[in-house]
Short mmCIF file of C-alpha atoms in Angstrom, two decimals:
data_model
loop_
_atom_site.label_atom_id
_atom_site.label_comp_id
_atom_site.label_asym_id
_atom_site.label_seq_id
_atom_site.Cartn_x
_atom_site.Cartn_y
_atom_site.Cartn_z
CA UNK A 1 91.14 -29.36 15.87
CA UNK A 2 91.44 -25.80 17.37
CA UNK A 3 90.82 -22.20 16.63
CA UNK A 4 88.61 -22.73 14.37
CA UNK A 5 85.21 -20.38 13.54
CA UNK A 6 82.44 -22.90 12.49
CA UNK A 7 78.73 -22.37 10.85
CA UNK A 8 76.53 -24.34 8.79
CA UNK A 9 78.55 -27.70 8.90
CA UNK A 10 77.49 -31.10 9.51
CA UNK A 11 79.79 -33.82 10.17
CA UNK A 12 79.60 -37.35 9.24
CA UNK A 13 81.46 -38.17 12.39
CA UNK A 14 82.03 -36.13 15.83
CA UNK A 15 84.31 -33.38 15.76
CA UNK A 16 85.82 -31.52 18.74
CA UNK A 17 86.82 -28.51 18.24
CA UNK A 18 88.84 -26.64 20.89
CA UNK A 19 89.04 -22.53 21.65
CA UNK A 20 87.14 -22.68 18.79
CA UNK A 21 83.52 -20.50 17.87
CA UNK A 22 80.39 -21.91 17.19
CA UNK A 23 78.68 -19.66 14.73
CA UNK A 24 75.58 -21.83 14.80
CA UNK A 25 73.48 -24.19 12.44
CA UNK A 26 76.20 -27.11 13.40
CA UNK A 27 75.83 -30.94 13.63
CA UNK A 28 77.91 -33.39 14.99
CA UNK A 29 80.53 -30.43 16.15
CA UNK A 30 81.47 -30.37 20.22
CA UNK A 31 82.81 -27.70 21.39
CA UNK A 32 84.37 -27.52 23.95
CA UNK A 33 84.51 -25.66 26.81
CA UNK A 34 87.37 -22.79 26.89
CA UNK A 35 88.72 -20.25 29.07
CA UNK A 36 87.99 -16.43 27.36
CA UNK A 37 89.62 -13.57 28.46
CA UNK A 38 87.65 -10.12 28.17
CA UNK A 39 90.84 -7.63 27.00
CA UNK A 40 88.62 -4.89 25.77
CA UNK A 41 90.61 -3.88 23.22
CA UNK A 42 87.94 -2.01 21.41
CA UNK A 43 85.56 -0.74 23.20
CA UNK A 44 82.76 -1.95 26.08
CA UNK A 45 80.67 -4.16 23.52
CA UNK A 46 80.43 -7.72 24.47
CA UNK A 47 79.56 -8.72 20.99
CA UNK A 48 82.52 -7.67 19.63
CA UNK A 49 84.72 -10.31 19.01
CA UNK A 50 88.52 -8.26 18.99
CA UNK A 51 87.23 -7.77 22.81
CA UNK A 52 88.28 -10.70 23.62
CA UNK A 53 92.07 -12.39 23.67
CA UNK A 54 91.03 -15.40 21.54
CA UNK A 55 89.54 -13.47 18.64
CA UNK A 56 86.41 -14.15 19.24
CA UNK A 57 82.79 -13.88 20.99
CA UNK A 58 82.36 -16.75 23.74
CA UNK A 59 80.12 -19.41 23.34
CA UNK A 60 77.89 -20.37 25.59
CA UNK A 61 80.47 -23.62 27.38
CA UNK A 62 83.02 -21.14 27.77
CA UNK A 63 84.42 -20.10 30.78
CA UNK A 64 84.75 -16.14 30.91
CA UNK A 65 86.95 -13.88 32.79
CA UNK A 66 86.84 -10.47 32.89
CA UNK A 67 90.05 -8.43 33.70
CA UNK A 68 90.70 -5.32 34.92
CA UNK A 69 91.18 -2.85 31.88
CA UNK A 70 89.90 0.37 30.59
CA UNK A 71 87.06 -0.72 28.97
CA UNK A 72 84.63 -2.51 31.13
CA UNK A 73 82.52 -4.99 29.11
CA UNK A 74 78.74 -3.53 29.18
CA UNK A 75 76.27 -6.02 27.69
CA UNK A 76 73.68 -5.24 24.86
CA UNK A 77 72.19 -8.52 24.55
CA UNK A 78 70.94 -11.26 26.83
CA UNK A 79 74.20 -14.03 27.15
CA UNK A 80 74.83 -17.14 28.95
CA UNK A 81 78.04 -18.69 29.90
CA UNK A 82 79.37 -21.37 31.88
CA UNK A 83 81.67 -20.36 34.80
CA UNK A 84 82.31 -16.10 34.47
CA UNK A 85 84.98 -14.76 36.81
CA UNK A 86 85.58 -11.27 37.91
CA UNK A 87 88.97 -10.17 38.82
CA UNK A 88 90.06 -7.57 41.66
CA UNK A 89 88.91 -4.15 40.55
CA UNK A 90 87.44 -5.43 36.94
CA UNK A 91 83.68 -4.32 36.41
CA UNK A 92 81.07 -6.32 34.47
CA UNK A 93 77.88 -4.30 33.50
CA UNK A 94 74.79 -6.37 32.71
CA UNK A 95 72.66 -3.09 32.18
CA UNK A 96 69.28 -4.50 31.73
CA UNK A 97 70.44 -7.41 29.81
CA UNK A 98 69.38 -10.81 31.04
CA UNK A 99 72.22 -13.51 32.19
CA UNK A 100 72.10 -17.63 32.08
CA UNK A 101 74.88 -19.36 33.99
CA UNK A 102 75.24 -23.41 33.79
CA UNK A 103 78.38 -23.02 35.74
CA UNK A 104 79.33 -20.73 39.26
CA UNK A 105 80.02 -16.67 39.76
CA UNK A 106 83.50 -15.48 41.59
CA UNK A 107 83.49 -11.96 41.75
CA UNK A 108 86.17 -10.19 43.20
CA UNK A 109 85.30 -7.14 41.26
CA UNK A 110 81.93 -5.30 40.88
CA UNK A 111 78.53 -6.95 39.13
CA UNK A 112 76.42 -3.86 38.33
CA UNK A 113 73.11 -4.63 37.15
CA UNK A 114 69.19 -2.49 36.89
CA UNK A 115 67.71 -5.24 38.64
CA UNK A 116 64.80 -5.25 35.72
CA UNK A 117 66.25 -8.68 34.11
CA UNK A 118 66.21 -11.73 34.83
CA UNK A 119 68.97 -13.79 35.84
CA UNK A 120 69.21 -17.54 35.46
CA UNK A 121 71.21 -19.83 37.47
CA UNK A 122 73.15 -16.95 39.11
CA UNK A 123 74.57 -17.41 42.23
CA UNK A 124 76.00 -14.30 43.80
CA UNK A 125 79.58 -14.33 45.71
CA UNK A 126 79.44 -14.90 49.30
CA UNK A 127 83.21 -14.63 49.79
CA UNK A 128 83.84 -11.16 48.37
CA UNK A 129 83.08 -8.58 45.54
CA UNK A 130 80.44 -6.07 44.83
CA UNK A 131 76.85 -5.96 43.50
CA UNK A 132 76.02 -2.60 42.46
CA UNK A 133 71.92 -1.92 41.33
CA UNK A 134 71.27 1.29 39.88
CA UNK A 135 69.44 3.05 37.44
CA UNK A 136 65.82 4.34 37.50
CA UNK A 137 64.13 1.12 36.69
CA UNK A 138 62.74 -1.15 40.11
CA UNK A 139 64.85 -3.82 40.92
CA UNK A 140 62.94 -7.24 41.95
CA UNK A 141 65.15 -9.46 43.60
CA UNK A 142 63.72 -12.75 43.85
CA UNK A 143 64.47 -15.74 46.04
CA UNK A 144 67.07 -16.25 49.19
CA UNK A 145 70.38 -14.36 48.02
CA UNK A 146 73.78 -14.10 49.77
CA UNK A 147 76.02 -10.92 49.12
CA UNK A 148 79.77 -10.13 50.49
CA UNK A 149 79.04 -6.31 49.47
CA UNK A 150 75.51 -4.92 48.44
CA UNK A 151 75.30 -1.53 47.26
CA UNK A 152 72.95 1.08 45.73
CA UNK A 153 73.38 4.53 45.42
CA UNK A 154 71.06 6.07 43.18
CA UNK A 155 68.46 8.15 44.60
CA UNK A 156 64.79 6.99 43.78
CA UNK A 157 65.70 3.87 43.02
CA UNK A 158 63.21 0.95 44.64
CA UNK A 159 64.39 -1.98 45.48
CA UNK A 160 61.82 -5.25 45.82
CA UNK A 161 62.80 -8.15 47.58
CA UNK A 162 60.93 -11.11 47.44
CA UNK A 163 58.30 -11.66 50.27
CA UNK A 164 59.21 -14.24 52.90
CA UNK A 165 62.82 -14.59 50.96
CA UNK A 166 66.48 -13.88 53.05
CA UNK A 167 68.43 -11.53 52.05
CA UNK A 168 72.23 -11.61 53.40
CA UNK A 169 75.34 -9.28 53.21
CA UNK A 170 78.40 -10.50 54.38
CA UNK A 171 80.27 -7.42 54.35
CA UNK A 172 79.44 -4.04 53.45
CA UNK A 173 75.55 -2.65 53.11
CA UNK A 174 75.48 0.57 51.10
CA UNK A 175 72.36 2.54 50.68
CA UNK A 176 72.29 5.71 50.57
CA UNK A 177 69.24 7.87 48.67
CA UNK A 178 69.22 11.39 48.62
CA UNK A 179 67.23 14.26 50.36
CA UNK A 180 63.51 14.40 48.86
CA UNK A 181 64.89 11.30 46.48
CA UNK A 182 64.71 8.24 48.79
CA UNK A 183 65.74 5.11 47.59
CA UNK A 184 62.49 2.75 48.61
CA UNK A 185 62.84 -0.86 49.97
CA UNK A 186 60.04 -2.76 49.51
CA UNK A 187 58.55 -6.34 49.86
CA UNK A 188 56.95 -7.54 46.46
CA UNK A 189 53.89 -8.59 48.16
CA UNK A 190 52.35 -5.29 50.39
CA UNK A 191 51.87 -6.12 53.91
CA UNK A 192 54.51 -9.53 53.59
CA UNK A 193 57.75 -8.87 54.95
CA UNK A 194 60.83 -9.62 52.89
CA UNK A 195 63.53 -10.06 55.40
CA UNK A 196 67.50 -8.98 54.94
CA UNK A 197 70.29 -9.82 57.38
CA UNK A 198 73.38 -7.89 57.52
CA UNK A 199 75.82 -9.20 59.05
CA UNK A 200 78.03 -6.13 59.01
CA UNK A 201 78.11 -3.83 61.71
CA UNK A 202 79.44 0.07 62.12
CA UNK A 203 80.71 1.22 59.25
CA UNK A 204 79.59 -1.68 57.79
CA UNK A 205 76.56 -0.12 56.94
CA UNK A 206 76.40 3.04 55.21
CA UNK A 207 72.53 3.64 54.72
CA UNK A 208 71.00 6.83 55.00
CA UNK A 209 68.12 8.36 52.86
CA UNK A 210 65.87 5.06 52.45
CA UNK A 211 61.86 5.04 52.66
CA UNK A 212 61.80 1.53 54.08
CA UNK A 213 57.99 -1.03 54.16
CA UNK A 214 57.52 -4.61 54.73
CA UNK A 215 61.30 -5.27 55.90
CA UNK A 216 62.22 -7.25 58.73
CA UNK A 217 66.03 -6.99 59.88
CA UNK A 218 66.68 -10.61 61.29
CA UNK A 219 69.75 -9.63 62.11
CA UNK A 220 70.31 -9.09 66.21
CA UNK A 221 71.71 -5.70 65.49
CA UNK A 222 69.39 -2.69 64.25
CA UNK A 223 69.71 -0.43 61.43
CA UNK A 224 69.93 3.31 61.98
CA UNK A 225 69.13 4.68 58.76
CA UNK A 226 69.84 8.47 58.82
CA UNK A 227 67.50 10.90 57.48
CA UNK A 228 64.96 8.25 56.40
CA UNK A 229 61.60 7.24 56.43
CA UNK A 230 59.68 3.87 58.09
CA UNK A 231 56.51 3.65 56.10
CA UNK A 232 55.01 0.74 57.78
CA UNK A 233 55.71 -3.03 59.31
CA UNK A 234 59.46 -2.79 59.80
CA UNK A 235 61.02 -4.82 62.61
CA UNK A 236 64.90 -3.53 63.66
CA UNK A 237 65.18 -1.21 61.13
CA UNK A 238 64.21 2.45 63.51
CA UNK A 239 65.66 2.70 67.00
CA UNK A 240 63.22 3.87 69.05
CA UNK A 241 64.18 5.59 72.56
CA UNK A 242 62.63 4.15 75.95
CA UNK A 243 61.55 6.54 78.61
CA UNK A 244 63.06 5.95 81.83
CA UNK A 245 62.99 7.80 85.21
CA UNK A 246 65.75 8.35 87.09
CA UNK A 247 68.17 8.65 84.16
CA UNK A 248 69.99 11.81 82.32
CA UNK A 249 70.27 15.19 83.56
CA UNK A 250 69.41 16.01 87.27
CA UNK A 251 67.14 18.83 88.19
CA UNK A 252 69.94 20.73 89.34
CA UNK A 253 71.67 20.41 85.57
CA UNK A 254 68.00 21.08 83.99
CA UNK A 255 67.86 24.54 85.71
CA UNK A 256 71.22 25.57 85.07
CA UNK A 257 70.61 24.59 81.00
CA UNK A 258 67.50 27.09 81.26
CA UNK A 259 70.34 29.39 83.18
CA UNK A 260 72.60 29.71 80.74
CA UNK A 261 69.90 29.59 77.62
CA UNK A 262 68.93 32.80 79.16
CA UNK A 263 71.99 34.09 79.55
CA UNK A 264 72.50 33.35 75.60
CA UNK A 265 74.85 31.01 76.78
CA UNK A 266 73.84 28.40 74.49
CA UNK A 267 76.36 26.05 72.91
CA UNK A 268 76.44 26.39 69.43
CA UNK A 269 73.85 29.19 69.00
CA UNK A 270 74.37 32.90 70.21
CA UNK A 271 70.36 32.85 71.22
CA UNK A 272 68.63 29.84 72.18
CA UNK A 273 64.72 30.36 70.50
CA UNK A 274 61.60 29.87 71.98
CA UNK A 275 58.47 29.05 70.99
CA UNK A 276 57.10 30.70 68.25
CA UNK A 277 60.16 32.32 67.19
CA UNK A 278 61.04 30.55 64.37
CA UNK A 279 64.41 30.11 63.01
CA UNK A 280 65.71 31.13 59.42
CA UNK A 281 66.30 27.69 57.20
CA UNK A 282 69.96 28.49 56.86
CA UNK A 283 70.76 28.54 60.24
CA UNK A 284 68.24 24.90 61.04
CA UNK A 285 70.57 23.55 58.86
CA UNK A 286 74.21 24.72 59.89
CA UNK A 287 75.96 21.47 59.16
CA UNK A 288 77.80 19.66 62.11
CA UNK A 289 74.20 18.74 63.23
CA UNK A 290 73.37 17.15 66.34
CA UNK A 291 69.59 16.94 66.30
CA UNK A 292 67.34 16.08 63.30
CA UNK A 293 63.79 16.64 63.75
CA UNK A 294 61.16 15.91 61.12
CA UNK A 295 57.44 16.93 62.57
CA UNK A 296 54.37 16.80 59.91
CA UNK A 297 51.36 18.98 60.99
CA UNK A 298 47.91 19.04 60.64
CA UNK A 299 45.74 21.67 61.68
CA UNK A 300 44.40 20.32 64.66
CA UNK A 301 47.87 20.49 65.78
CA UNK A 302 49.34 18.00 68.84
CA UNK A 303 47.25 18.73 71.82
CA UNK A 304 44.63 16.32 72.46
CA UNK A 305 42.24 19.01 73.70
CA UNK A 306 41.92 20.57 70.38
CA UNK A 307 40.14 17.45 68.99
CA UNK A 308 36.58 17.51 68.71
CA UNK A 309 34.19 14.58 68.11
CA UNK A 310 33.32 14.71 64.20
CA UNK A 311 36.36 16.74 63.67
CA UNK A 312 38.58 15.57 60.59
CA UNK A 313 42.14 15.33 60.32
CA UNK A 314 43.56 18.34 58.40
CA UNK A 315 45.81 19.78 55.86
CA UNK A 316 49.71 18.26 56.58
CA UNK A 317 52.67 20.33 56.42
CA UNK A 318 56.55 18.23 55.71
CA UNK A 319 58.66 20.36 56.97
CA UNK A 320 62.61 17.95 58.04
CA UNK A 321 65.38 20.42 60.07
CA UNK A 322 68.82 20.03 61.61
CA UNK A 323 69.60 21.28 65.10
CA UNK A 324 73.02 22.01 66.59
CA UNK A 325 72.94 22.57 70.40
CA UNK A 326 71.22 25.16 71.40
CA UNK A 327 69.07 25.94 68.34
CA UNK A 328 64.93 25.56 67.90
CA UNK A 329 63.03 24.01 64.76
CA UNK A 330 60.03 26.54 65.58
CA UNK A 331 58.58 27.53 61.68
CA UNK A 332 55.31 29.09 62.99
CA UNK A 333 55.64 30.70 58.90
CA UNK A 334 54.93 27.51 57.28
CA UNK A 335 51.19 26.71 58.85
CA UNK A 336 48.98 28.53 57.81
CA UNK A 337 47.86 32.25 59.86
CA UNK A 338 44.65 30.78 60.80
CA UNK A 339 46.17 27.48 62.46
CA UNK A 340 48.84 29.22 64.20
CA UNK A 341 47.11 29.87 67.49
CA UNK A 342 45.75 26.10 67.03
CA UNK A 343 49.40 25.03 66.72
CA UNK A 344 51.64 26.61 69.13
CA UNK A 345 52.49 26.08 72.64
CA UNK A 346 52.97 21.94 72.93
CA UNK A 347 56.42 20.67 72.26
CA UNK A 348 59.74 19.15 73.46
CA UNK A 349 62.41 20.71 75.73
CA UNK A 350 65.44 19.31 74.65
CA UNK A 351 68.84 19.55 77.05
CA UNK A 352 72.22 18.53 76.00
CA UNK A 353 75.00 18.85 78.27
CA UNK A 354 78.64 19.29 76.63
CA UNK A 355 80.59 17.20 78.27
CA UNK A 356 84.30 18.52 77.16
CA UNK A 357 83.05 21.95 78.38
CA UNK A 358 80.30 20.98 81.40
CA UNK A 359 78.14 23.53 79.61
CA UNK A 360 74.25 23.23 78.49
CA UNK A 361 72.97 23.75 75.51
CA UNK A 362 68.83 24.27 75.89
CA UNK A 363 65.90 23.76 72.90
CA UNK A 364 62.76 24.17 71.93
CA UNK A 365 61.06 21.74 69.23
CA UNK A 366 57.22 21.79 68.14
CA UNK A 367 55.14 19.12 68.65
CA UNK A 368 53.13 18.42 65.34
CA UNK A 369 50.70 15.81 64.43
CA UNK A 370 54.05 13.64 63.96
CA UNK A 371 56.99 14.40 65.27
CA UNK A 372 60.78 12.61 64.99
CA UNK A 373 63.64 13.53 66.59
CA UNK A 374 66.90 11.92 65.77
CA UNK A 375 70.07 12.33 68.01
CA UNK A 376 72.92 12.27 65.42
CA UNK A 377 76.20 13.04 68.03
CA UNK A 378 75.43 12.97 71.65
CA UNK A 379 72.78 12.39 74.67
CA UNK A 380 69.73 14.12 75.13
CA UNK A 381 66.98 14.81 77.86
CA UNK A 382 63.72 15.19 75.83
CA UNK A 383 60.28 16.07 77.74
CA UNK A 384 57.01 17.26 77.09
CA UNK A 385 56.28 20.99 76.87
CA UNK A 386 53.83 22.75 77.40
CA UNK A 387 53.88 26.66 77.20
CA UNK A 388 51.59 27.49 80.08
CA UNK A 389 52.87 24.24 82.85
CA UNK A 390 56.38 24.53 81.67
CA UNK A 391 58.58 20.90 80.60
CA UNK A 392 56.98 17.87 82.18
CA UNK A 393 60.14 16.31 83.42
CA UNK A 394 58.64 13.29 85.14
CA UNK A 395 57.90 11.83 81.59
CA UNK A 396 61.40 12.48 80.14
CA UNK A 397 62.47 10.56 78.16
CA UNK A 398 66.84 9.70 77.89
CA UNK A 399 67.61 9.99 73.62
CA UNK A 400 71.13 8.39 73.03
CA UNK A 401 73.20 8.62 70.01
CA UNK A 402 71.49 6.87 67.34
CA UNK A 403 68.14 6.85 68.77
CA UNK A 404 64.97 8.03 67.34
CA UNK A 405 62.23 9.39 69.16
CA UNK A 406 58.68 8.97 67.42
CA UNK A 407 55.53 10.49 68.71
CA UNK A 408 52.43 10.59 66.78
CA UNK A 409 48.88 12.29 68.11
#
């Protein structure tokens, strides 16, 4: 017996009944397990039986596949299925909708899911495909998973991994939040790392805009997220520069950086600013940046001398900038009047020598109560500043592309 639609039946004896639908309420009636073929010839509705190329909504045995058509099957119910297949460049949206599996996942497509449901017996596909989160609901992903491609791009988004629980990617990592809208990686027990290995390297790994706690990369290769934040008990996730004598520019090359900053001969700025200056926002962040610096101040600001005992920490002040060569993140205008005096004079002297053109380009950047500076395209010799001994070049230190520099007072 076949193609058959079947509901409150009982049969004396056992019937099988092939690429056939169980409506429900049936004894004594196997069905058995078929191959169903989303078409979407309707619409995206999973429920809707002229969806799918045998006429009818799949049973729980069947076997699904999803092809790659127009209408991309979005689900608006909780299903379960045996073996679901999704073809090259098909798209199966689970929204928040919950998903059993007795049988295995091949995805050579994308799975896009919130993250909010829960999913049974799901196995995700180590050998290629996409898993997409989104939405503005946390996703919780529990237990030891394995992607080929793992991607979220919607800014604010948190993603929780399961404490003590592996996380692999095969392939491709994407994360990438937004400015003021990180996308937050978190453990789902505070202070417990989840870890994540990526196996991907380079391009490989497209993450940028993240505000990332309790993650340890296991993998041997760190992660440089761009623009981001490290809110606590990372391990390989933030690059962090070594200071080492001997290395970078020479004396010689430091003087003749100061040289031609005072001869306005700064690459990539007409006027190289010092200290106190300040710098209007839309120059800080010309695009083709080569420096990010993020400082937050307080009012004590960075010198240690300006501490007294009993003294609290103060007021802070975000404040992010980009750099290209030769330009200063000095805002004296966003601390308040009666902390300037407190604030200025400590900072960094940043050189960076243009190679294709053997020329210097010479900054200035404020030392707050935290400062971060990023080296997005090239090398840079970063030292201490101070405005009445000059740069303290002995205690350098050498920031590579791709290195951070973190210094907190």
């Amino acid at each position: 017996m076949s193609f058959v639609d079947v509901q409150d039946s009982t049969a004396t004896n056992s019937i099988t009944a092939a690429s056939s639908k169980d409506s429900g309420n049936n004894t004594n009636w196997i069905f058995s397990a078929t191959t169903i073929t989303w078409d979407g010839s309707t619409d995206t509705t999973w429920n809707t039986a002229a969806n799918w190329d045998l006429g009818y909504v799949p049973n729980i045995t069947d076997n699904i596949v999803i092809a790659n058509v127009a209408n991309s099957p979005l689900l608006t119910l909780a299903v379960t299925v045996n073996d679901l297949t999704i073809n090259t460049n098909a798209v199966l949206d689970l929204d928040t909708y919950d998903l059993t599996m007795t049988g295995t996942l091949s995805n050579d497509g994308t799975l896009r899911l919130i993250g909010s449901q829960t999913l049974t017996g799901v196995s995700f596909d180590a050998n290629s495909g996409t898993t997409e989160y989104y939405g503005a609901a946390t996703a919780v992903i529990m237990g030891d998973n394995t992607y080929y491609n793992l991607t979220c791009a919607t800014a604010g988004k948190e993603l929780d991994f399961e404490a003590g629980k592996t996380t692999i990617i095969i392939n491709q990592l994407t994360l990438t939040g937004a400015a003021g809208n990180l996308i937050k990686i978190r453990s789902t027990t505070t202070g417990t790392q989840a870890k994540i290995n990526p196996q991907g390297l380079g391009l490989l790994r497209n993450v940028s805009f993240v505000d990332v706690k309790d993650s340890n990369n296991i993998n041997g290769t760190t992660i440089n997220p761009l623009t981001s934040t490290d809110s606590g008990n990372t391990l390989n996730w933030f690059p962090v520069a070594s200071s080492s004598e001997g290395e970078g520019l020479t004396e010689g090359q430091r003087d003749e950086a100061t040289r031609q900053a005072d001869d306005n001969y700064g690459i990539g700025s007409a006027e190289t600013p010092g200290p106190g200056q300040g710098l209007p926002d839309d120059v800080a962040m010309a695009s083709g940046s080569d420096l990010v610096s993020e400082v937050e101040y307080n009012q004590y600001g960075f010198d240690n001398t300006n501490y007294e005992e009993g003294d609290e920490e103060g007021p802070k002040y975000a404040e992010e900038k980009l750099l290209t060569s030769g330009q200063s993140a000095t805002e004296e205008g966003t601390i308040p009047e009666a902390e300037k005096e407190k604030q200025a004079g400590y900072g960094f002297d940043i050189i960076k020598l243009e190679q294709q053109t053997n020329k210097y380009a010479k900054s200035y950047i404020p030392a707050k109560y935290r400062s971060k500076i990023t080296a997005i395209k090239g090398e840079f010799d970063v030292s201490p500043y101070n405005e009445s001994k000059g740069a303290d070049y002995k205690n350098k230190t050498i920031l590579k592309q791709g290195e951070n520099l973190i210094i907190e007072k």
